[in-house]
Short mmCIF file of C-alpha atoms in Angstrom, two decimals:
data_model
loop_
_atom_site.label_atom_id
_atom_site.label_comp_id
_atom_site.label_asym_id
_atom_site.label_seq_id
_atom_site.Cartn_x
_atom_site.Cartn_y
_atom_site.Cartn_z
CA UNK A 16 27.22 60.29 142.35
CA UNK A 17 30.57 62.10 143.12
CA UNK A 18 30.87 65.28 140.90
CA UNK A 19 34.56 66.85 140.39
CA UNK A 20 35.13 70.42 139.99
CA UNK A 21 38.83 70.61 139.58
CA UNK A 22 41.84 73.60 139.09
CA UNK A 23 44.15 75.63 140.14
CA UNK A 24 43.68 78.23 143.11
CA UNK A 25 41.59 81.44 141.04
CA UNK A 26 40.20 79.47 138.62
CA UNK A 27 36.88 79.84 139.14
CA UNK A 28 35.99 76.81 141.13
CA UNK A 29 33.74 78.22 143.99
CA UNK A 30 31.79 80.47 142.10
CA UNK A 31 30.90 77.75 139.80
CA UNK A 32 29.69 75.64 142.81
CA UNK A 33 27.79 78.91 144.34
CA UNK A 34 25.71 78.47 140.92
CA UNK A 35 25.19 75.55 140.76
CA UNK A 36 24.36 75.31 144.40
CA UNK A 37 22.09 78.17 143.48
CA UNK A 38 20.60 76.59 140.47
CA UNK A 39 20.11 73.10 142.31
CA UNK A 40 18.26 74.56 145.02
CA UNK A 41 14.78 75.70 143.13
CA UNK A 42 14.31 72.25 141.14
CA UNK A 43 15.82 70.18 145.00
CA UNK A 44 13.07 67.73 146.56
CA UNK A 45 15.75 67.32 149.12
CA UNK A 46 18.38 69.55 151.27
CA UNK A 47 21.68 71.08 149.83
CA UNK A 48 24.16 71.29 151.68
CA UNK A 49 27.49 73.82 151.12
CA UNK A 50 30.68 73.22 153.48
CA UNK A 51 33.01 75.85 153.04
CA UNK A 52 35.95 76.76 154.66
CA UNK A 53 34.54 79.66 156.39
CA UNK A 54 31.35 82.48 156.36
CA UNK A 55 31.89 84.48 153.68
CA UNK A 56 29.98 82.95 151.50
CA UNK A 57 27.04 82.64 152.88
CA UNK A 58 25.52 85.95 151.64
CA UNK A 59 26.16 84.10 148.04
CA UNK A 60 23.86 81.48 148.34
CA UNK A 61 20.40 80.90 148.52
CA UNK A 62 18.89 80.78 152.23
CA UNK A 63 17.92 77.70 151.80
CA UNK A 64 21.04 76.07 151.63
CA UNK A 65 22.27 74.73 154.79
CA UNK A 66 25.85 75.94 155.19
CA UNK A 67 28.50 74.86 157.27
CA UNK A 68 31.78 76.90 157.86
CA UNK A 69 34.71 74.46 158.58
CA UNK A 70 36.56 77.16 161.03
CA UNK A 71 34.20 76.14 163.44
CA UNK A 72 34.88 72.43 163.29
CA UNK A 73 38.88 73.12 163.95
CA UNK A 74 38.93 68.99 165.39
CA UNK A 75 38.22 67.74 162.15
CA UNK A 76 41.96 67.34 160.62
CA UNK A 77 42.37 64.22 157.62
CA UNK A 78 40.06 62.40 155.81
CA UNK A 79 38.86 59.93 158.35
CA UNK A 80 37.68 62.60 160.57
CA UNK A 81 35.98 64.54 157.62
CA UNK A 82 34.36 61.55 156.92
CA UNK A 83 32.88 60.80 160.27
CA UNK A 84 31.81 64.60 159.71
CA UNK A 85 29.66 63.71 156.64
CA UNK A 86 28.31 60.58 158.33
CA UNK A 87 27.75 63.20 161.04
CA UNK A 88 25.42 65.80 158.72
CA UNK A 89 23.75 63.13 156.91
CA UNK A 90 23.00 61.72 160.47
CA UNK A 91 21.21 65.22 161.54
CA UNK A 92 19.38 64.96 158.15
CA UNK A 93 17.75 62.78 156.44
CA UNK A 94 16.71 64.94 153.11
CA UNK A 95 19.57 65.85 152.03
CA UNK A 96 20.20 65.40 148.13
CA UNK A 97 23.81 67.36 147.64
CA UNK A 98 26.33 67.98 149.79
CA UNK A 99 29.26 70.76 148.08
CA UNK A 100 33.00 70.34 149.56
CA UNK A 101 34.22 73.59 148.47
CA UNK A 102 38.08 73.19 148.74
CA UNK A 103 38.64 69.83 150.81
CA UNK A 104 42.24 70.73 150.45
CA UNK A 105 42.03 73.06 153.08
CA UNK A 106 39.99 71.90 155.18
CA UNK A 107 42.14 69.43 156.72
CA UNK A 108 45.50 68.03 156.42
CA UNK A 109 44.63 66.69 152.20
CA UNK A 110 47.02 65.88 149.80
CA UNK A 111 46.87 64.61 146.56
CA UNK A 112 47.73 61.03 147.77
CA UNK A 113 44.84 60.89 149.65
CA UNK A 114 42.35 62.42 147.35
CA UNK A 115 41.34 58.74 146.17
CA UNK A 116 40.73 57.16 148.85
CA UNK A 117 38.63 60.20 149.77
CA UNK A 118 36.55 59.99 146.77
CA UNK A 119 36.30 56.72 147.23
CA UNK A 120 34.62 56.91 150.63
CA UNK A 121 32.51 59.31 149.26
CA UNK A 122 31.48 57.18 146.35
CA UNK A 123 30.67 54.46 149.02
CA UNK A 124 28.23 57.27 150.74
CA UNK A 125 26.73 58.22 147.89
CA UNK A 126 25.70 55.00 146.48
CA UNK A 127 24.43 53.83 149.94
CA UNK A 128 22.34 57.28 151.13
CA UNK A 129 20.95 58.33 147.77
CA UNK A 130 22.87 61.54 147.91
CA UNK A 131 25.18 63.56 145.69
CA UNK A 132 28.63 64.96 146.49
CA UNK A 133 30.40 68.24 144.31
CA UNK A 134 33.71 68.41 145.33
CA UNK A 135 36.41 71.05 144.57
CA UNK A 136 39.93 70.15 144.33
CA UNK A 137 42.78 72.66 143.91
CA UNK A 138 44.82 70.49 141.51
CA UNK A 139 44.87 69.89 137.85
CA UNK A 140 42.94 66.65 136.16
CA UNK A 141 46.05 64.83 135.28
CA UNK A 142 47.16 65.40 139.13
CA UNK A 143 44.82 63.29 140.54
CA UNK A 144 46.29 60.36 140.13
CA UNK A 145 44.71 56.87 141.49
CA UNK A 146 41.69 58.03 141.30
CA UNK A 147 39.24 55.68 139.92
CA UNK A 148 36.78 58.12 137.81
CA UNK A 149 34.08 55.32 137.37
CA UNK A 150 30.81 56.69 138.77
CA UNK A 151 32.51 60.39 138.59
CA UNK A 152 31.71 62.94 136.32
CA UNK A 153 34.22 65.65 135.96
CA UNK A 154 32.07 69.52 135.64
CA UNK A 155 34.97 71.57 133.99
#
């Protein structure tokens, strides 16, 4: 399933991933994975969540690459239950057009490894338009 954390830039949307992350982690029979745009917050989250800083994958610049990334990680692992996108927005070149196809993609992964996705989005709800929220459950 593809879970939606979405907002404006303050509002709160990493540190409710970090606990959830953080939460998910002691009940997980799998592998959670964070992807954040950078280091600083691993310190936040439990050492056993795998995370991946995005500054060190500069290469990776719209969706199509990002998702060869994911294909990439879930290729290197084969427990993994959640993978968090904290901020996809600026990770690569996003904007809201291509938000649903993203989720879309992601939906596709999802349903076909068994896996979870929690994705932050710097936008309001009623931004995100074309996205098809079947099989999506909105956290905020």
């Amino acid at each position: 399933m593809v879970k939606l954390i979405v907002g404006q830039k303050g509002s709160g949307k990493t540190k409710k991933m970090i606990d959830l992350a953080n939460e998910e982690v002691e009940s997980s029979k799998g592998n959670i994975i964070f992807v954040n745009k950078n280091a600083k917050l691993t310190y936040d989250l439990d050492y056993k969540i795998r995370v991946i800083c995005m500054e060190d994958f500069t290469h990776v610049t719209n969706e199509y690459e990002y998702i060869g990334f994911i294909f990439g990680i879930i290729s290197s692992d084969n427990d993994i239950e959640t993978i968090y996108l904290d901020g996809v927005m600026r990770h690569a070149d996003f904007s809201l057009q291509v938000i649903p196809s993203f989720i879309d993609k992601l939906k596709v992964v999802s349903k076909e490894y068994g896996m979870d996705f929690v994705v932050s989005i710097s936008a309001e709800l009623e931004e995100l338009n074309g996205v098809n929220f079947e099989d999506i459950e909105v956290l905020n």
